[in-house]
mmCIF file of C-alpha atoms in Angstrom:
data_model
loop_
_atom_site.group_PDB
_atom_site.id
_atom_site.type_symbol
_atom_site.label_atom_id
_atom_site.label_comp_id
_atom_site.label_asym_id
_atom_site.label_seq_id
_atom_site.Cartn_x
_atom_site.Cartn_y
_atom_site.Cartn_z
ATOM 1 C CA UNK A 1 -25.040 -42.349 52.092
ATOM 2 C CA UNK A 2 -21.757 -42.088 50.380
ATOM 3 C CA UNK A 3 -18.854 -39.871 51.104
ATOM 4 C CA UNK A 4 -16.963 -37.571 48.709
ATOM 5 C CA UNK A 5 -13.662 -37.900 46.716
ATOM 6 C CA UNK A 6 -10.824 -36.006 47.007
ATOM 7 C CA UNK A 7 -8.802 -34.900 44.266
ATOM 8 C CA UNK A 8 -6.495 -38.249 44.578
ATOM 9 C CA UNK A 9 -9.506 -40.459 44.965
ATOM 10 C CA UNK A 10 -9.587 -40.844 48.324
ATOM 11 C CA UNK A 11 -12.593 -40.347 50.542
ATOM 12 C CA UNK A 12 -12.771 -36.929 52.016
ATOM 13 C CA UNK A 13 -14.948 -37.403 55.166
ATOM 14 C CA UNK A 14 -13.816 -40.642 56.062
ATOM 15 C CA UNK A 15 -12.521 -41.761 59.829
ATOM 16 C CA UNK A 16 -8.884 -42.817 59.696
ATOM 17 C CA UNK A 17 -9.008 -46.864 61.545
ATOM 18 C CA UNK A 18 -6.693 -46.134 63.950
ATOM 19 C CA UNK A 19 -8.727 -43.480 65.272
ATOM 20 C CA UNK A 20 -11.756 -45.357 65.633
ATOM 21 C CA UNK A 21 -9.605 -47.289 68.109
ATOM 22 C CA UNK A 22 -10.891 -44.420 70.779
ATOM 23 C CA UNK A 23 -14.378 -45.895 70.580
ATOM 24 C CA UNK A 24 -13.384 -50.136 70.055
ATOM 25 C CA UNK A 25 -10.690 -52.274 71.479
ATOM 26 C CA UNK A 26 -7.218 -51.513 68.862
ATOM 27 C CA UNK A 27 -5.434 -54.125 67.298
ATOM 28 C CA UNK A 28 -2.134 -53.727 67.309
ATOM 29 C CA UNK A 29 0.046 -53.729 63.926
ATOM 30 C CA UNK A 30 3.440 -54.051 63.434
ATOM 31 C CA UNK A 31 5.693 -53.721 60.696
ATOM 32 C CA UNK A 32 8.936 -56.748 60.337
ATOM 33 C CA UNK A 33 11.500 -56.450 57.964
ATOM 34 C CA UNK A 34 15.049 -58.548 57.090
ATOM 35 C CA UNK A 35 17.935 -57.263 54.926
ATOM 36 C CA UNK A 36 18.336 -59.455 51.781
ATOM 37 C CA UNK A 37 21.590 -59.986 49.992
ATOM 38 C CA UNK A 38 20.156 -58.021 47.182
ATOM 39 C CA UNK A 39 21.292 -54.171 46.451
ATOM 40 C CA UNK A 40 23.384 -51.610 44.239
ATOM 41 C CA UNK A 41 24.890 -48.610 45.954
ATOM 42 C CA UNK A 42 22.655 -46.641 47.957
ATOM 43 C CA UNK A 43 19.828 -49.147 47.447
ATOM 44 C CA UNK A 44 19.029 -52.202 50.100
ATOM 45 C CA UNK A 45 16.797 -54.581 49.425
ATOM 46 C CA UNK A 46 14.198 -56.211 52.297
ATOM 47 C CA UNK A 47 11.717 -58.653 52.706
ATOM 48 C CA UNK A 48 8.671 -57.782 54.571
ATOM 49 C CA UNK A 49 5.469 -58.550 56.295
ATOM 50 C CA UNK A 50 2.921 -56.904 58.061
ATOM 51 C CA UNK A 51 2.040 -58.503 61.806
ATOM 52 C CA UNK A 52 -1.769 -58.039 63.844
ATOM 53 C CA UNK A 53 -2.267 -59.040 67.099
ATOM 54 C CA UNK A 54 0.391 -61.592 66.861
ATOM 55 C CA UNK A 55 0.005 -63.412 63.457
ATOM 56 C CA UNK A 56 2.150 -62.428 60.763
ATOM 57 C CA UNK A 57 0.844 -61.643 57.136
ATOM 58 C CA UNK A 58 3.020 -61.652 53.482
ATOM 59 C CA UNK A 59 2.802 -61.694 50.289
ATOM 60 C CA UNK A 60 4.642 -65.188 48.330
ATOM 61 C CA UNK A 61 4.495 -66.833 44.880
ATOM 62 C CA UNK A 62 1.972 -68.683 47.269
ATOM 63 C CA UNK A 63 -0.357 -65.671 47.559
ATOM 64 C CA UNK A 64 -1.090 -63.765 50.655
ATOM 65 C CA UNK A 65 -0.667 -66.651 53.529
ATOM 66 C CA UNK A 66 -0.390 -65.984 57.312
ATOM 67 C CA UNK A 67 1.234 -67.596 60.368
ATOM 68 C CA UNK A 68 3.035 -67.549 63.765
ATOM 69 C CA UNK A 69 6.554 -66.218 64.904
ATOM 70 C CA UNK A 70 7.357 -64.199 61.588
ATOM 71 C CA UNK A 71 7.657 -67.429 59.752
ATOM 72 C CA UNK A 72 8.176 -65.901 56.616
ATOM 73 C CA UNK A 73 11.075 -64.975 57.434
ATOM 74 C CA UNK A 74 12.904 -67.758 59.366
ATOM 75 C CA UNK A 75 14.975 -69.277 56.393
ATOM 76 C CA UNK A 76 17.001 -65.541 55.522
ATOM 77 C CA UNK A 77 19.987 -65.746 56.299
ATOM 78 C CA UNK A 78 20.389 -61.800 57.463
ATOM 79 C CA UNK A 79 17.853 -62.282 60.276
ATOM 80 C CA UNK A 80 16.439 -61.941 62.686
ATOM 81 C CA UNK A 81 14.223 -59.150 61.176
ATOM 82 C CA UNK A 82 13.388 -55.727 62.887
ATOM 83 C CA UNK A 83 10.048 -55.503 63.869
ATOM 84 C CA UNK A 84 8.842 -52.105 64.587
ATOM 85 C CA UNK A 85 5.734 -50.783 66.081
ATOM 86 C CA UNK A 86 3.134 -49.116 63.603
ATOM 87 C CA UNK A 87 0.024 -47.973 66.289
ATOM 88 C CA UNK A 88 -3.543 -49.827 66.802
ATOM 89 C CA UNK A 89 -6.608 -50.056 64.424
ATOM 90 C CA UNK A 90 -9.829 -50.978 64.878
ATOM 91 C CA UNK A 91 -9.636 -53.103 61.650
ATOM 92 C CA UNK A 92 -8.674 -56.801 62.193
ATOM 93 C CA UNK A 93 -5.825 -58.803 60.208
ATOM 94 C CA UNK A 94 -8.877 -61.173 59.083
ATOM 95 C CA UNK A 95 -10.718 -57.832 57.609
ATOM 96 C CA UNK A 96 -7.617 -56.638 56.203
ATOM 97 C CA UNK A 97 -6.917 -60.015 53.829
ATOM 98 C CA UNK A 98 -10.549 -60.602 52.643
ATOM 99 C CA UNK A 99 -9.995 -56.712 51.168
ATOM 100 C CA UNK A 100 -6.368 -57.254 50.334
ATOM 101 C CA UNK A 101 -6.222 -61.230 48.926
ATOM 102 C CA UNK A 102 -8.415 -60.460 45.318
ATOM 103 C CA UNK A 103 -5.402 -58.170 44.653
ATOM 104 C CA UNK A 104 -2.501 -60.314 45.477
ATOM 105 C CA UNK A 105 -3.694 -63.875 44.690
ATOM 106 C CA UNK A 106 -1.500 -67.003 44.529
ATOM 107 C CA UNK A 107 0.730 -66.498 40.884
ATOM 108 C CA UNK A 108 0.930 -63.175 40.436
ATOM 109 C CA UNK A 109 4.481 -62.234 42.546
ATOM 110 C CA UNK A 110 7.270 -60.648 40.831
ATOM 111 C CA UNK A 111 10.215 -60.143 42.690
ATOM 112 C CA UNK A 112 10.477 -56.249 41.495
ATOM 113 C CA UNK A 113 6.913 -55.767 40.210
ATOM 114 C CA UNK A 114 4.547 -57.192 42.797
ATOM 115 C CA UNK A 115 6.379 -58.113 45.686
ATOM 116 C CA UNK A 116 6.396 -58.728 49.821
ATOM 117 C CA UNK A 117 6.747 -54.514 50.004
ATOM 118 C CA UNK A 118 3.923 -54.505 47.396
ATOM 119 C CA UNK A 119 1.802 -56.265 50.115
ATOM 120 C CA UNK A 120 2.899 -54.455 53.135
ATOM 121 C CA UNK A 121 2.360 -51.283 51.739
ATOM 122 C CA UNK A 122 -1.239 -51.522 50.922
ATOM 123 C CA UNK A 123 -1.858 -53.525 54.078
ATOM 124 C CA UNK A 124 -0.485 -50.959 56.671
ATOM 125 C CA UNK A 125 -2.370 -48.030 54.510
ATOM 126 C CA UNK A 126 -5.756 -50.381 54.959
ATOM 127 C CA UNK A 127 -5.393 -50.508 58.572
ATOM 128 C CA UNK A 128 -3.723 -47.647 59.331
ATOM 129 C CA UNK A 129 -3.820 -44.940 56.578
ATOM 130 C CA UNK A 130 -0.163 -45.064 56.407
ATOM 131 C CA UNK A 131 2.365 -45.917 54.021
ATOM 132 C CA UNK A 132 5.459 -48.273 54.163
ATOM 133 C CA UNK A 133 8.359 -46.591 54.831
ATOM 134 C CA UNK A 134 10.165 -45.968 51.212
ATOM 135 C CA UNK A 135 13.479 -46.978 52.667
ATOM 136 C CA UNK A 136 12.077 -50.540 53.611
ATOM 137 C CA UNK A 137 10.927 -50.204 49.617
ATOM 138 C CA UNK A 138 14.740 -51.476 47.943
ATOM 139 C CA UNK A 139 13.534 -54.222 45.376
ATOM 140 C CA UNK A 140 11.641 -51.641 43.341
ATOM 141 C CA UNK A 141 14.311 -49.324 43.478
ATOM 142 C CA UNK A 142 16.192 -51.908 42.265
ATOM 143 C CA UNK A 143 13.475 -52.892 39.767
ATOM 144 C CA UNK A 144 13.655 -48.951 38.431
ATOM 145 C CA UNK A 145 17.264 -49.006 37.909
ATOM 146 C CA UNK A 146 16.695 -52.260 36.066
ATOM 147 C CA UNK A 147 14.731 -50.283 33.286
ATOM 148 C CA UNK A 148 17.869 -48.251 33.077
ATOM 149 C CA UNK A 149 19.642 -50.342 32.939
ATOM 150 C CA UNK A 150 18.742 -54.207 31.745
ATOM 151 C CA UNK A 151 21.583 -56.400 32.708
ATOM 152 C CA UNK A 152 21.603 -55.267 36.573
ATOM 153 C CA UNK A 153 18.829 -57.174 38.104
ATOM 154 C CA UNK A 154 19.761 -60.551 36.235
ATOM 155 C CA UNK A 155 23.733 -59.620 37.639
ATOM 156 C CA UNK A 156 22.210 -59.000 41.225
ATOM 157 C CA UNK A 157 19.899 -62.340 40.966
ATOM 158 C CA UNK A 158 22.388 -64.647 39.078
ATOM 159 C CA UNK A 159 20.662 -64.771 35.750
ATOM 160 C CA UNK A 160 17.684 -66.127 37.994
ATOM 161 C CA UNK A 161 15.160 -63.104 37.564
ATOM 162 C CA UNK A 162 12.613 -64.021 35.383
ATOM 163 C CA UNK A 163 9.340 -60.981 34.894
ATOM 164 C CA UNK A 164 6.065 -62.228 35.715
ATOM 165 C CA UNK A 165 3.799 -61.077 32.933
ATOM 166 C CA UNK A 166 0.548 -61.755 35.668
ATOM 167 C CA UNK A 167 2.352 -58.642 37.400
ATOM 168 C CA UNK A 168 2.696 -56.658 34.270
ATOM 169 C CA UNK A 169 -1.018 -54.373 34.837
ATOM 170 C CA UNK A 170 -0.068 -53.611 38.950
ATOM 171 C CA UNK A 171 -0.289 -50.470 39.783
ATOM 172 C CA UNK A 172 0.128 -50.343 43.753
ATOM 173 C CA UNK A 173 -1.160 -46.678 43.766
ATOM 174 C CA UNK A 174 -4.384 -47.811 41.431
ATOM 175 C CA UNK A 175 -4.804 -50.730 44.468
ATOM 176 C CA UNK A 176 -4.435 -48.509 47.083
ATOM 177 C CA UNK A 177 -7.428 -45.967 46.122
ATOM 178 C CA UNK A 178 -9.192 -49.275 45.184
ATOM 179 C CA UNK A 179 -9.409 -51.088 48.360
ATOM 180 C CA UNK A 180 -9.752 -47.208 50.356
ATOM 181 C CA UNK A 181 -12.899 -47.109 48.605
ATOM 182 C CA UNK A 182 -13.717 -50.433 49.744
ATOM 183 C CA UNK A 183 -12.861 -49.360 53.041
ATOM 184 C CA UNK A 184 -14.958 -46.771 53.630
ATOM 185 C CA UNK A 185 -17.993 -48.240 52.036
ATOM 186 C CA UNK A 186 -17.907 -51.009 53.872
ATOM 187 C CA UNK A 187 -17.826 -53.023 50.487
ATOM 188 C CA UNK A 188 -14.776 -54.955 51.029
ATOM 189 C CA UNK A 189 -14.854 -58.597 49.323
ATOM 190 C CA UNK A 190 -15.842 -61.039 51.588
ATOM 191 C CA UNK A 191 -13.793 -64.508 51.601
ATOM 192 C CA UNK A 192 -14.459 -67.179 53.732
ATOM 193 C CA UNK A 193 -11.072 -69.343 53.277
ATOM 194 C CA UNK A 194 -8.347 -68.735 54.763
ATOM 195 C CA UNK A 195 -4.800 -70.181 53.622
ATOM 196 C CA UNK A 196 -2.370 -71.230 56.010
ATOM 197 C CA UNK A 197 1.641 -70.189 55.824
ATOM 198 C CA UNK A 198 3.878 -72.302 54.628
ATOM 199 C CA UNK A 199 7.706 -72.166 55.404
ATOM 200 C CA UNK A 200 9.950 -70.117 52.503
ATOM 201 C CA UNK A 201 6.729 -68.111 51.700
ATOM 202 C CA UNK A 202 8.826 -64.465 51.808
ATOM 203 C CA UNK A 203 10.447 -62.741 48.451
ATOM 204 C CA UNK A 204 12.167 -65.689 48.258
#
């Protein structure tokens, strides 16, 4: 039987993950993020990723790719990064990229567009029903002001900065109802491969 929609597309009657943790063994989720040299006043930029039990998960020109002691982001040069604590969920990190890898495959990264943050956000709201924190959320404040204001992003980036047009249709809010859906009818894509981290797979 299916559930009803809110008004913002989410399912109404639905059990939040992390409280289903009172009835399974939790996984725990954490949350690590490193300054990058990126920013305008007022505006940091960082590179995340989203850790369960242990194994770290981001988002790369590579794709979505996973691995052990925060590899991401070992080559940054403002680490080590904060890791912080997010809660428990009874939804695995192997659960969590079958749902989230169709939207974030291997090509489609844009540094401003579809980034690390990108990923992190709609992971931690897939296994927690919770959002990245906005402040963690720089690049696309960066990538706002950049509309604005056309020569900032290529000054910040050296000229490097080059739009992605795979990442042109992402709309993280559009994703996010998407894969709740898939959530809570138990529909979630189902991939059997799994692709290892490499090192340097982070924002940059």
């Amino acid at each position: 039987m299916g559930g009803s929609l809110g008004s913002n597309g989410f399912a109404t009657d639905r059990v939040p993950a992390a409280f289903q943790t009172l009835y399974v063994p939790g996984n725990g989720v954490e949350v690590a993020a490193t300054p990058l040299g990126l920013g305008v006043p007022g505006m940091q930029a960082y590179h995340t990723s989203i850790v369960v039990e242990g194994l770290e998960y981001s988002f790369s020109l590579s794709g979505v790719t996973y691995g052990q002691d925060l590899i991401s982001h070992r080559h940054l040069p403002d680490g080590p990064p904060k890791v912080t604590y997010m809660g428990l969920t009874s939804i695995t990190g192997k659960d969590m990229l079958r749902a989230l890898r169709p939207h974030f495959q291997a090509g489609t990264y844009d540094l401003l567009k579809k980034n690390c943050n990108s990923f992190s956000d709609c992971a931690l709201f897939y296994l927690l029903d919770v959002r990245l924190d906005p402040a963690l959320r720089g690049l696309e404040q960066i990538g706002e002001a950049a509309d604005r204001n056309a020569g900032v992003v290529q000054s910040l980036t050296g000229g490097e900065y080059v739009p992605n047009p795979k990442a042109d249709r992402f709309n993280i809010e559009e994703v996010v109802r998407r894969i709740d859906t898939e959530k809570f009818s138990g529909v979630a894509q189902k991939d059997g491969g799994h692709r290892k981290q490499v090192p340097g797979g982070s924002c940059f």
